[in-house]
Every structure is written in structure tokens, then in C-alpha cells.
Coordinates of C-alpha atoms in Angstrom, one line a residue:
Chain A
M3 CA -70.6 63.6 -36.4
P4 CA -70.1 66.6 -35.4
V5 CA -71.6 68.0 -38.9
R6 CA -74.3 66.4 -38.1
R7 CA -74.8 67.5 -34.5
L8 CA -74.4 70.5 -35.9
I9 CA -77.2 69.9 -38.7
V10 CA -79.5 68.9 -35.9
L11 CA -79.5 71.0 -33.4
A12 CA -79.7 74.2 -36.6
I13 CA -82.9 72.1 -37.0
L14 CA -83.9 72.6 -33.7
T15 CA -83.1 76.1 -34.1
V16 CA -85.1 77.4 -36.5
L17 CA -88.6 75.9 -35.5
A18 CA -87.5 77.3 -31.9
C19 CA -87.9 80.5 -33.3
V20 CA -90.9 79.7 -35.4
L21 CA -93.3 78.7 -32.3
F22 CA -91.9 81.7 -30.9
L23 CA -92.8 83.5 -33.7
T24 CA -96.4 81.5 -33.9
W25 CA -97.7 80.2 -31.0
G26 CA -100.1 82.1 -29.8
A27 CA -100.9 84.4 -32.0
R28 CA -103.7 86.4 -33.1
G29 CA -105.1 89.3 -35.0
D30 CA -103.1 91.1 -37.5
M31 CA -100.1 88.9 -38.1
G32 CA -97.9 91.4 -39.8
F33 CA -98.3 93.4 -37.1
V34 CA -97.4 90.0 -35.0
L35 CA -94.5 88.9 -37.5
Q36 CA -92.8 92.4 -37.1
F37 CA -93.2 92.9 -33.4
R38 CA -91.9 89.1 -32.2
G39 CA -89.4 89.5 -34.7
G40 CA -87.7 92.6 -33.7
K41 CA -87.7 90.7 -30.7
L42 CA -86.4 87.0 -32.1
L43 CA -83.9 89.4 -33.7
S44 CA -82.6 91.0 -30.5
L45 CA -82.7 87.6 -28.8
L46 CA -80.5 85.6 -31.3
T47 CA -78.2 88.8 -31.0
V48 CA -77.6 88.1 -27.2
A49 CA -77.2 84.9 -28.0
A50 CA -74.6 84.9 -30.4
A51 CA -72.1 87.3 -28.2
I52 CA -72.9 85.6 -25.2
A53 CA -71.6 82.6 -26.6
L54 CA -68.7 84.1 -29.1
S55 CA -67.5 86.2 -25.8
T56 CA -67.6 82.7 -23.5
M57 CA -65.6 80.1 -26.2
L58 CA -63.1 83.0 -27.0
F59 CA -62.6 83.6 -23.9
Q60 CA -61.7 79.9 -22.4
T61 CA -59.3 79.9 -25.6
V62 CA -57.5 82.9 -24.3
T63 CA -56.8 82.0 -20.3
G64 CA -56.7 77.9 -21.2
N65 CA -59.5 78.4 -19.4
R66 CA -62.5 75.7 -18.2
I67 CA -64.5 78.2 -15.8
L68 CA -64.0 81.4 -16.6
T69 CA -66.1 83.4 -17.9
P70 CA -65.5 87.0 -19.1
S71 CA -69.0 87.7 -16.9
I72 CA -67.1 86.0 -14.2
M73 CA -64.0 88.0 -14.7
G74 CA -66.0 90.8 -14.0
F75 CA -67.2 92.6 -17.8
D76 CA -70.0 93.5 -18.2
A77 CA -70.2 95.4 -15.1
L78 CA -66.8 97.4 -16.6
F79 CA -69.8 97.6 -19.5
L80 CA -72.6 99.2 -16.5
L81 CA -69.5 101.3 -14.9
I82 CA -69.4 103.2 -18.4
Q83 CA -72.8 103.5 -18.6
T84 CA -73.1 105.0 -15.2
A85 CA -70.6 108.0 -15.5
L86 CA -72.5 108.6 -19.3
V87 CA -75.1 109.2 -17.3
W88 CA -73.7 111.4 -14.9
T89 CA -71.1 113.8 -16.8
L90 CA -74.0 114.1 -19.3
G91 CA -77.1 113.8 -17.2
G92 CA -80.2 111.6 -17.8
S93 CA -82.4 113.7 -20.7
R94 CA -79.3 114.3 -22.6
F95 CA -77.9 110.6 -22.2
A96 CA -81.7 108.7 -23.5
G97 CA -81.9 111.5 -26.5
L98 CA -78.6 110.4 -28.2
D99 CA -78.5 108.7 -31.2
P100 CA -78.9 105.2 -30.2
M101 CA -76.6 104.0 -32.7
W102 CA -73.3 106.4 -31.9
K103 CA -73.9 105.7 -27.8
F104 CA -73.3 102.0 -28.7
A105 CA -70.6 102.8 -30.5
A106 CA -68.7 104.7 -28.5
E107 CA -69.6 102.4 -25.2
S108 CA -68.7 100.4 -26.9
L109 CA -64.9 101.7 -28.5
V110 CA -64.6 103.0 -24.6
M111 CA -65.3 99.5 -22.7
M112 CA -62.7 98.1 -25.2
A113 CA -60.1 100.6 -25.1
A114 CA -61.4 99.9 -21.1
A115 CA -60.7 96.2 -20.8
L116 CA -57.5 96.1 -22.4
A117 CA -55.7 98.2 -20.0
L118 CA -57.8 96.1 -17.3
F119 CA -57.2 92.8 -18.4
G120 CA -54.7 92.2 -20.9
T121 CA -51.5 92.8 -19.2
L122 CA -52.9 89.7 -16.5
L123 CA -54.0 86.8 -18.8
G124 CA -50.7 87.9 -21.1
R125 CA -48.8 86.2 -17.5
G126 CA -50.9 85.7 -15.6
R127 CA -52.3 83.0 -17.2
T128 CA -51.1 80.3 -15.4
D129 CA -52.1 81.1 -12.5
L130 CA -56.1 80.0 -12.3
N131 CA -56.2 81.3 -8.6
R132 CA -54.9 84.7 -9.2
M133 CA -57.0 85.5 -12.2
I134 CA -59.6 84.7 -10.3
L135 CA -58.9 86.1 -6.9
T136 CA -57.9 89.3 -9.5
G137 CA -61.6 88.6 -11.7
V138 CA -63.4 88.9 -9.1
V139 CA -61.1 91.9 -7.1
L140 CA -62.1 93.9 -10.0
G141 CA -65.8 93.1 -10.6
I142 CA -66.4 94.1 -6.4
G143 CA -64.4 96.8 -7.5
L144 CA -66.2 98.4 -10.7
R145 CA -69.5 97.3 -9.6
S146 CA -69.5 99.2 -6.1
L147 CA -67.8 102.3 -8.0
T148 CA -70.8 102.3 -10.8
A149 CA -72.8 101.9 -7.1
L150 CA -71.4 105.1 -5.5
L151 CA -72.3 107.2 -9.1
Q152 CA -76.2 106.0 -9.0
R153 CA -76.0 107.4 -5.1
L154 CA -74.2 110.5 -6.4
I155 CA -77.2 111.5 -8.9
D156 CA -80.8 112.8 -8.9
P157 CA -83.3 109.7 -8.9
N158 CA -84.7 110.4 -11.9
E159 CA -81.3 109.7 -13.8
F160 CA -80.8 106.6 -11.2
A161 CA -84.8 105.2 -13.2
V162 CA -82.2 105.4 -16.1
V163 CA -79.6 103.4 -15.3
Q164 CA -81.4 101.1 -13.5
S165 CA -83.4 100.2 -16.4
A166 CA -80.2 99.3 -17.7
S167 CA -78.4 97.0 -13.8
F168 CA -80.1 94.1 -14.6
A169 CA -80.9 91.3 -17.1
R170 CA -84.4 90.9 -19.2
F171 CA -84.9 88.8 -21.7
N172 CA -88.2 90.0 -21.7
R173 CA -88.2 93.6 -22.7
L174 CA -84.8 93.8 -24.5
E175 CA -83.8 96.9 -25.7
Q176 CA -84.1 97.8 -29.7
D177 CA -82.8 100.6 -30.3
G178 CA -79.3 100.2 -31.1
L179 CA -80.3 96.9 -32.6
L180 CA -79.5 97.7 -36.2
A181 CA -75.9 99.1 -34.4
A182 CA -75.6 95.6 -32.5
L183 CA -75.9 93.4 -35.8
C184 CA -73.6 95.6 -36.5
I185 CA -70.8 94.5 -33.9
V186 CA -71.6 90.6 -33.7
G187 CA -71.3 89.7 -37.5
L188 CA -67.7 92.0 -37.7
C189 CA -66.5 90.3 -34.6
A190 CA -67.7 86.4 -35.6
L191 CA -66.3 87.3 -39.3
A192 CA -63.3 87.8 -37.8
V193 CA -63.7 85.3 -35.5
W194 CA -64.5 82.2 -38.0
R195 CA -61.2 83.9 -40.1
M196 CA -59.0 82.9 -37.0
R197 CA -60.9 79.2 -36.2
E198 CA -58.2 77.8 -37.4
T199 CA -55.6 79.8 -34.9
L200 CA -57.5 79.2 -32.1
D201 CA -56.9 75.7 -32.0
V202 CA -53.5 76.4 -32.0
V203 CA -53.7 79.2 -29.7
E204 CA -55.6 77.1 -26.6
L205 CA -52.3 74.7 -26.2
G206 CA -51.0 77.2 -24.4
R207 CA -49.3 80.1 -25.1
E208 CA -45.6 78.7 -25.6
R209 CA -46.8 75.8 -28.1
S210 CA -48.8 78.5 -29.8
I211 CA -45.4 80.4 -29.9
G212 CA -43.2 77.5 -31.1
L213 CA -46.3 76.8 -34.1
G214 CA -45.7 80.2 -35.1
V215 CA -48.7 82.1 -34.1
D216 CA -48.4 86.0 -32.5
H217 CA -49.8 84.7 -29.4
D218 CA -48.9 88.6 -27.2
R219 CA -51.2 90.1 -30.9
I220 CA -53.8 87.5 -30.9
V221 CA -54.2 87.2 -27.4
I222 CA -54.9 91.0 -27.2
K223 CA -57.8 91.1 -31.2
I224 CA -59.6 88.1 -28.9
L225 CA -60.0 90.8 -25.5
L226 CA -60.7 93.8 -27.8
I227 CA -63.5 91.0 -29.4
V228 CA -64.7 89.2 -26.0
A229 CA -64.7 93.3 -25.3
A230 CA -66.8 94.1 -28.0
L231 CA -68.9 91.3 -27.5
V232 CA -69.7 92.0 -23.9
S233 CA -70.8 95.5 -24.2
V234 CA -73.4 93.9 -27.1
S235 CA -74.4 91.0 -24.5
T236 CA -74.9 94.5 -21.6
A237 CA -76.8 96.7 -23.5
L238 CA -79.7 95.0 -24.9
A239 CA -79.6 92.1 -22.3
G240 CA -78.1 93.7 -19.1
P241 CA -75.2 91.4 -17.4
A242 CA -76.6 88.1 -17.0
V243 CA -73.4 85.9 -15.1
F244 CA -73.7 82.4 -16.1
V245 CA -75.6 82.1 -19.3
G246 CA -72.1 82.8 -21.4
L247 CA -70.0 79.6 -18.8
L248 CA -74.2 77.1 -19.5
V249 CA -73.7 77.8 -23.0
V250 CA -70.3 76.4 -23.1
S251 CA -70.4 73.8 -21.0
L252 CA -73.2 71.9 -22.9
T253 CA -70.5 72.5 -26.4
R254 CA -68.5 71.0 -24.3
A255 CA -70.9 67.9 -23.4
I256 CA -72.3 67.7 -26.5
L257 CA -69.7 68.2 -29.0
P258 CA -66.3 67.5 -28.1
S259 CA -63.8 69.0 -30.1
H260 CA -60.6 70.9 -30.0
R261 CA -62.2 72.5 -32.7
H262 CA -63.6 75.9 -32.9
A263 CA -65.1 75.8 -36.5
I264 CA -67.5 73.4 -34.9
L265 CA -67.2 74.5 -31.7
L266 CA -68.1 77.9 -32.7
P267 CA -71.1 77.8 -34.0
C268 CA -72.4 75.2 -32.0
A269 CA -72.3 77.5 -28.9
T270 CA -73.9 79.9 -31.3
L271 CA -77.0 77.4 -31.6
I272 CA -76.9 76.3 -28.7
A273 CA -77.5 79.9 -27.1
A274 CA -79.7 80.7 -29.0
L275 CA -82.1 77.4 -28.9
L276 CA -82.0 78.0 -25.1
L277 CA -83.1 81.4 -25.4
V278 CA -85.9 81.5 -28.0
L279 CA -87.3 78.2 -26.2
G280 CA -86.7 79.2 -23.2
Q281 CA -88.2 82.5 -23.6
T282 CA -91.5 81.4 -25.5
L283 CA -91.8 79.0 -22.3
F284 CA -92.6 81.8 -20.1
E285 CA -94.3 83.7 -22.6
R286 CA -96.4 81.3 -23.2
V287 CA -96.8 79.1 -20.7
L288 CA -96.1 80.8 -17.7
S289 CA -97.3 83.8 -18.9
M290 CA -94.6 85.5 -17.9
Q291 CA -94.6 84.1 -14.0
S292 CA -91.5 84.1 -13.3
T293 CA -88.2 85.4 -14.8
L294 CA -86.1 83.1 -17.7
S295 CA -83.2 85.6 -16.7
V296 CA -83.8 83.7 -12.9
A297 CA -83.7 80.1 -14.3
I298 CA -80.7 80.4 -17.0
E299 CA -78.4 82.4 -14.1
F300 CA -80.4 80.0 -11.4
L301 CA -78.8 76.1 -13.6
G302 CA -76.0 78.5 -14.4
G303 CA -74.7 78.8 -11.2
L304 CA -74.9 75.2 -10.7
V305 CA -72.9 74.2 -13.3
F306 CA -70.3 76.6 -12.3
L307 CA -70.8 75.2 -8.8
F308 CA -70.1 71.7 -9.8
L309 CA -67.5 72.5 -12.1
I310 CA -65.3 74.1 -9.8
M311 CA -66.3 71.0 -7.7
R312 CA -64.2 68.9 -10.5
S313 CA -61.8 70.4 -10.9
R314 CA -61.3 70.2 -6.5
R315 CA -61.2 66.4 -7.3
S316 CA -59.0 66.0 -9.5
Chain B
M20 CA -26.5 77.1 -38.4
I21 CA -27.6 79.2 -34.9
S22 CA -25.7 82.0 -33.2
V23 CA -25.7 83.6 -30.0
Q24 CA -23.8 86.9 -29.6
N25 CA -23.4 88.6 -26.4
L26 CA -27.1 88.0 -24.6
S27 CA -27.5 88.8 -21.0
Y28 CA -31.0 87.6 -19.6
V29 CA -32.2 89.0 -16.2
T30 CA -35.1 87.6 -14.1
A31 CA -36.5 89.4 -11.1
G32 CA -32.5 91.1 -10.2
K33 CA -30.9 88.1 -11.0
R34 CA -28.9 88.1 -13.8
I35 CA -29.1 84.7 -15.8
L36 CA -27.0 84.7 -18.4
D37 CA -24.2 86.9 -18.4
D38 CA -22.8 88.1 -22.6
L39 CA -23.4 84.1 -23.9
S40 CA -21.5 84.6 -27.5
L41 CA -21.5 80.8 -28.6
D42 CA -21.9 78.6 -32.3
I43 CA -24.2 75.4 -32.7
A44 CA -22.9 73.2 -35.5
P45 CA -25.2 72.2 -37.9
G46 CA -26.9 68.4 -39.0
Q47 CA -25.0 67.4 -35.5
V48 CA -26.9 66.8 -31.5
T49 CA -26.0 69.2 -29.2
A50 CA -26.0 68.6 -25.9
L51 CA -26.7 71.2 -23.9
I52 CA -25.2 70.4 -19.8
G53 CA -24.5 71.9 -16.3
P54 CA -25.8 72.5 -13.1
N55 CA -29.2 73.0 -11.8
G56 CA -29.7 76.9 -12.9
A57 CA -27.0 77.6 -15.5
G58 CA -28.7 78.7 -17.4
K59 CA -29.1 76.0 -20.4
S60 CA -34.1 76.3 -20.0
T61 CA -33.6 80.0 -20.5
L62 CA -31.0 79.6 -23.7
L63 CA -33.7 77.5 -25.0
A64 CA -36.3 79.5 -24.4
L65 CA -34.4 82.1 -25.8
M66 CA -33.6 80.6 -28.7
A67 CA -37.2 79.7 -29.8
R68 CA -38.4 83.2 -28.9
L69 CA -40.0 82.9 -25.9
L70 CA -38.0 85.1 -24.1
R71 CA -37.1 88.6 -25.2
P72 CA -33.0 88.5 -24.0
D73 CA -32.1 92.1 -21.7
N74 CA -28.8 92.2 -24.3
G75 CA -27.7 90.2 -27.3
R76 CA -28.6 88.8 -30.0
I77 CA -29.3 84.7 -31.7
T78 CA -30.2 84.3 -35.4
L79 CA -30.8 81.5 -37.2
D80 CA -29.9 81.3 -40.8
G81 CA -29.1 85.5 -40.6
L82 CA -32.5 85.8 -39.5
D83 CA -32.6 87.9 -36.1
V84 CA -35.4 85.5 -34.4
H85 CA -36.8 87.9 -32.0
R86 CA -37.5 90.3 -35.3
T87 CA -38.2 87.7 -38.1
A88 CA -42.2 87.5 -38.7
T89 CA -42.7 83.8 -35.4
A90 CA -44.8 82.1 -38.1
D91 CA -41.3 82.4 -40.9
I92 CA -38.9 80.8 -37.6
A93 CA -41.8 78.5 -36.6
K94 CA -40.3 77.2 -40.2
R95 CA -37.5 76.6 -39.5
L96 CA -37.6 75.7 -35.6
A97 CA -39.2 73.4 -33.2
I98 CA -39.1 73.2 -29.7
L99 CA -40.4 70.8 -26.9
R100 CA -40.1 72.4 -23.7
Q101 CA -41.6 70.7 -20.2
E102 CA -44.9 72.9 -20.8
Q103 CA -46.7 72.3 -17.5
A104 CA -50.0 73.7 -19.8
P105 CA -52.9 71.3 -20.1
L106 CA -53.6 69.8 -23.1
G107 CA -57.8 69.2 -23.3
R108 CA -59.5 66.6 -24.7
L109 CA -57.4 66.1 -27.9
T110 CA -56.4 62.7 -29.1
V111 CA -53.3 61.1 -29.9
R112 CA -53.4 62.2 -33.7
D113 CA -55.0 66.4 -33.8
L114 CA -51.7 66.8 -30.5
V115 CA -48.9 65.5 -34.0
A116 CA -51.2 67.4 -37.1
F117 CA -50.6 70.3 -34.7
G118 CA -46.7 70.1 -35.6
R119 CA -47.8 70.9 -39.6
F120 CA -49.7 74.9 -39.0
P121 CA -46.9 76.7 -39.2
H122 CA -46.5 74.7 -43.1
H123 CA -50.8 74.2 -43.9
R124 CA -51.1 77.7 -41.6
G125 CA -55.1 75.4 -41.1
R126 CA -55.5 73.3 -44.0
P127 CA -54.0 70.6 -44.4
T128 CA -53.3 68.8 -47.3
A129 CA -52.3 65.5 -48.7
E130 CA -48.5 65.7 -47.7
D131 CA -49.2 66.4 -44.8
H132 CA -51.3 63.9 -43.8
L133 CA -49.1 61.2 -44.7
K134 CA -46.3 63.4 -42.8
I135 CA -48.2 62.9 -39.6
D136 CA -48.3 58.9 -40.3
T137 CA -44.3 59.0 -40.9
A138 CA -44.4 60.7 -37.4
L139 CA -46.3 58.5 -35.9
D140 CA -45.2 55.5 -37.1
Q141 CA -41.4 56.8 -36.1
L142 CA -42.4 57.0 -32.2
A143 CA -44.3 53.5 -32.4
L144 CA -47.4 55.8 -31.7
S145 CA -49.7 54.4 -34.5
D146 CA -51.8 52.1 -32.2
L147 CA -52.2 54.7 -29.7
A148 CA -53.1 57.0 -32.6
G149 CA -57.5 57.0 -31.9
R150 CA -55.9 57.6 -27.9
F151 CA -57.0 61.5 -26.1
V152 CA -53.6 62.6 -24.7
D153 CA -54.9 62.8 -21.3
T154 CA -55.4 58.9 -21.2
L155 CA -51.7 58.6 -21.7
S156 CA -48.6 58.4 -19.5
G157 CA -45.6 60.3 -18.9
G158 CA -44.0 58.2 -21.4
Q159 CA -46.0 57.9 -23.9
K160 CA -47.3 62.4 -24.1
Q161 CA -44.0 62.2 -24.3
R162 CA -43.6 60.8 -27.5
V163 CA -47.0 62.2 -28.8
L164 CA -44.7 65.9 -28.5
I165 CA -41.7 64.6 -29.7
A166 CA -43.5 63.1 -32.6
M167 CA -45.5 66.7 -33.1
V168 CA -42.1 68.4 -33.8
L169 CA -41.0 65.3 -35.6
C170 CA -44.2 66.9 -38.0
Q171 CA -43.0 70.3 -37.8
N172 CA -40.2 69.6 -40.2
T173 CA -37.6 72.3 -39.1
D174 CA -33.8 72.5 -39.7
V175 CA -33.2 73.0 -35.8
V176 CA -34.9 71.2 -32.8
L177 CA -34.9 71.9 -29.6
L178 CA -35.1 70.3 -26.5
D179 CA -35.5 70.8 -22.8
E180 CA -34.5 68.1 -20.7
P181 CA -37.0 65.7 -23.5
L182 CA -35.7 62.3 -20.3
N183 CA -37.2 63.7 -18.1
N184 CA -39.4 60.5 -15.4
L185 CA -38.8 58.8 -18.2
D186 CA -38.2 54.8 -18.0
P187 CA -34.8 53.4 -19.8
A188 CA -37.6 52.1 -23.0
Q189 CA -39.3 54.9 -22.7
V190 CA -35.8 56.9 -22.9
R191 CA -34.5 54.3 -26.3
V192 CA -37.3 55.4 -28.0
V193 CA -36.5 59.7 -27.7
M194 CA -33.1 59.2 -28.3
D195 CA -33.3 57.1 -31.5
A196 CA -36.0 59.4 -32.6
V197 CA -33.0 62.1 -31.9
D198 CA -30.7 60.4 -33.2
H199 CA -32.8 60.3 -36.6
M200 CA -33.2 63.6 -37.3
A201 CA -29.0 64.1 -36.8
R202 CA -28.0 60.9 -38.9
D203 CA -30.7 60.2 -41.7
L204 CA -32.1 64.0 -41.8
G205 CA -29.9 66.6 -41.1
K206 CA -32.1 68.0 -38.9
T207 CA -29.7 70.7 -36.5
V208 CA -30.9 69.0 -33.5
I209 CA -29.6 71.1 -29.2
V210 CA -31.2 69.3 -25.8
V211 CA -30.8 69.8 -22.9
L212 CA -29.2 67.1 -20.4
H213 CA -29.4 66.6 -17.6
D214 CA -27.5 62.4 -17.8
L215 CA -24.1 62.6 -19.2
N216 CA -24.0 60.2 -19.8
H217 CA -26.9 60.2 -22.7
A218 CA -25.1 63.1 -24.0
A219 CA -22.0 60.7 -24.3
R220 CA -23.7 58.7 -26.4
H221 CA -25.7 60.5 -28.9
A222 CA -23.8 63.8 -28.6
T223 CA -22.0 65.3 -31.7
R224 CA -20.4 67.8 -29.9
V225 CA -21.3 68.9 -25.9
I226 CA -22.1 72.6 -24.3
A227 CA -21.3 72.9 -21.1
L228 CA -22.6 76.8 -19.4
K229 CA -22.1 77.1 -15.4
H230 CA -23.3 81.0 -13.9
G231 CA -24.7 81.8 -17.3
R232 CA -21.4 82.0 -19.2
L233 CA -19.8 79.4 -21.2
F234 CA -17.5 76.9 -19.4
A235 CA -16.4 74.6 -22.1
E236 CA -17.4 73.4 -25.9
G237 CA -16.2 71.0 -27.9
P238 CA -16.4 67.4 -28.9
A239 CA -18.4 65.4 -26.6
G240 CA -15.2 63.2 -25.5
S241 CA -13.4 66.2 -25.3
V242 CA -16.1 67.9 -22.3
L243 CA -17.2 65.0 -20.9
A244 CA -13.4 64.6 -19.3
E245 CA -12.8 63.9 -15.5
T246 CA -11.1 67.5 -14.7
P247 CA -14.2 69.5 -17.4
L248 CA -16.7 67.7 -15.7
S249 CA -15.5 68.5 -11.8
Q250 CA -15.0 71.7 -12.0
L251 CA -18.9 72.3 -13.9
Y252 CA -20.1 70.8 -11.6
E253 CA -17.2 71.3 -8.6
T254 CA -18.3 68.0 -7.5
A255 CA -15.9 64.6 -7.9
F256 CA -16.5 62.5 -11.4
D257 CA -14.7 58.9 -13.2
V258 CA -15.1 58.6 -16.4
L259 CA -14.4 55.3 -17.8
T260 CA -14.7 54.4 -21.6
H261 CA -16.8 51.6 -23.0
N262 CA -17.8 50.6 -26.6
A263 CA -15.4 53.8 -26.9
R264 CA -17.4 56.4 -25.6
P265 CA -16.7 58.3 -22.3
M266 CA -19.1 56.9 -19.3
V267 CA -19.5 59.0 -17.1
V268 CA -19.6 58.3 -13.2
A269 CA -19.8 60.4 -10.1
R270 CA -16.7 59.4 -7.5

């Protein structure tokens, strides 16, 4: 049953991709496919990064409302980027080899995430209120720090930073696409190899230790993977706070399963379907009159409010 | 066999366990009793490596539980705690099946499925196997967790207040399972109990803790007597005899 739904989802996703590549294509097909293909690949990479990072984060926090973005992970990434521009200068920043820049940023991001969130997730997971509060405060702190740095740099360099600070599915960065693909691929492989262990981790710290899972080490590992994935999605598409939540909530509604072997591919497919279909719609039907990120963030925000209301009632 | 040596544990400036040393007899039910705050649950959590001791060590068949790979310990020792972490949308069978995880690490065999069925049967859960755990009553949920522990099929089983909030019929099912583990399967069961009569009825040996130290230890009949109990809880008890077992009544 879950497998059949997974197959249907996969077929729908492939159809959406074909639609995205061919709808309204005129002129030299080779050029169109190359142009749109790059864009499609970035969309899919972002979709996988968002879906996997959110699902993993919820597993490790044992919580259905929190996402890495709500906890300020992407704010952390923006701070790192701004700090880079601030220290290197805009032109040298833009001149960096995208591959190396990306790898370095991801590494710094992973170290910083571990330092900031490592202790919080280990001990604080039972106290949801404290986690949300800390996350929100941390997010505000990181964003304010970013704003301060942006004020300190000169206007030209600010333009470089600014283009990275908004969610944008219309013009995804394609410079670091190869690096991004590698990172997401490696993360997905690592996650897939511990899919059964993740089922146990979801039972909580004490139960998973009782079942022979080295919980503290797994939490650190997942945190590192989440940080790497968030740096990919933020670098390619900018910060998007509620997309992940929308995707994961849809996944849990469509496929009520506890097995990560089902949940993870399902979430990835739903994210891909949502982004590719949405982008096709906004580009071809609404002819860029509106932005996909706004629509998705609006929906995701509603889901967030709904989840909060529901958890208050129960 | 479990051996505790010079164990100390301090949290928030309070000494919960103070240089505690004791051995647990193998193949029997041992009840852990004592007033609230005596350190019973902490001792169990330390034995199950959920907490790290500040001093001393705990060995299981000669292996230091805090230095041996946690996956290896999970094949020898299982614990049931009063844990609040919610269990998502899992069916009874799914949850019980997790008990086999230490043995198959995610790839269950036919033998694992057989063990799961046996455990469900033992706790009278076969009819509930397809139900979601979050729709069960407290007693049913506790039985599911006991079945999971049974499924894990370890030599040592630690149970932290497994009878909390259970009605007498549920208590019977749970304690029958406890007896079954020790008597028929030869497991070492250590169970924290607040009701002294349950200890009298089911435990072979009793360990009494007070202020984080060993207060008394021995066969159930010798510890569950008027003098040691009155000193342990600082309140008066009468100990009667019922069906050749001690029966404790608060005076």
C-alpha cells in the first residue's frame, strides 16, 4: 500500500518534470532543454535538501512542528555568507571558485550548527517550549547580527549579499550546482544507510539507548547532515522558512508510516512535485506575475499555525 | 550477573547515590524498594547506561556497561522506564517489533517475527496487534512495553515501577509476565516496586535503598519484616503471614 502510493508519487513527479521541460518550448529544443534542465536540476536538488533536512530534524527532536528554518539554521548560513563578504570584500567573494566556496561554507555551517544546537538538542528535547523559544531568539539574534554586518559593508557589497537573502525559485543559483548535487547525494546516501536506526531514534533517547543505538552520536551525525543540507538549499534558493514544514506535514498526511525507508523518499518526491509543478504554473500560466516562494510560504505558514493550534488543544 | 561497585551519582548538587556496592543474584526476581528519593530509579538508569556515574562502575558478566558498545549491551540487558516521550502513529505490533532491533539491526528474519508473535501472545495482546498505540489505555500500553522487553530476549531485565496506575487485573498480567521471565526463561529481573506486597508475592530477593545507600539486602522474608521496614520508611508496619508469604500492612 505505501509502496503503491510512493510509485504514484514518483510517476507524478516525472510527469511534472517533463511538463516543466517542454511546456511552451519554442525554437531550438536543444537550447531550451539545456536551459530548463539546469533549472530543473537545481529545483530537484533544493527539494531533496529541504525534504530530507526537515524530516531528519523532526526525527531527532521528536517533534512535528519544528524545522531547521524555524530554529534559525538558514539565518546562521546567511550570517556566515555575510561575514565572508565582510572579510573578503564583494569582488573577491564573487570571484571565489564556486565549488570551493560552497564546500567551505558548508563546513563552517556544520561546525557552527554543532556548537549552537548540539547541546540544545541533546538535553533540551523534552522541553519543547524552551526549544522553540531558544530557536526563535537565536534566529532573531543571528538575523540582527547579519543586518549589522550588512550595514557595515559598502553598498556594492551589500548588493552581493542581498541577492542571497531572499527565497527565489525563479532564478536559482547554478554556479555551485555540481557541488550542491554532490553534497545532497552524499547526505542522502548516509541517511539511507541509517534508515532503520532512524526509526528507533524517533522513539526517544532512553528507548533508543535501551535498543542499542548510540543516541548521542547519531544526534550529532544527523545535526551535521541537516546543517550541510540547509546550506545547500539556502545557497541555491535562499531562506525559505515554511516549505519544509509544508512538505513534511503533507507527507505524514498522505503516508501515515513510521518507517523512514518510506517517509524519506515520499517527502523528497512531494517536495519535488510541489516545487516543479508550482514553478511551472508560475512561469507559464501566471507568467511570473507572482512568486512561488510567497505562495508556498503562505501555505506553509498556515500549516504551522494549524499544527500549533492543534497541539494546544490536545 | 550484575555487580555494582562503589557507585556514586550527583545531580544538581544533590548526592543521589553514595558509594553503593551490591551484587544481583542471577536468574531471580529482585525487588528494589525504598522511600521516594532513595535512588532506586537512578540506580536502574545507571545500570542501563542511560546515565553516567560520577564514580564507581557497574559490570554485567564482567563487562563494564559504560565502556562496552551500547549495541552489545542491548543484547544482554533491557529496560522499561516511566518515559514520557510520546509514541507516534505506531501499531502495537510495530512497537513490540522494535524489541528485536538489537538482534537484527533493521532486517527482521522469520525467527524475529515468531518471537514477536510469542511476546504478543504472552501479554494477551494478539487481538490488539493492529491497534495504534496512542489509542490504548494506560494498562494496555504498559503491557505492550512489557511485551517489547520480552521480545528483546535479554538475560537481564530492568523494570522501573511497571505497575504504576494499573488496575488489579492488569497488575496480574504484568506480574505473571515477570514471573514467567525469571522462572521459565531463567532471566535476571530487577524491578522497582512501591507496593511491598507485590514485592513479597513475586520477588525472591529484596534490596532496600535509603538516602542513596544500601539499607538492607536479602531473601524477601528477611527484609520484609517489621523492624527493617519500620526503620526504612520511618513509619510503623505490621507484617502478617498469608499463604506462607509475608503481607505488609501499614499500622
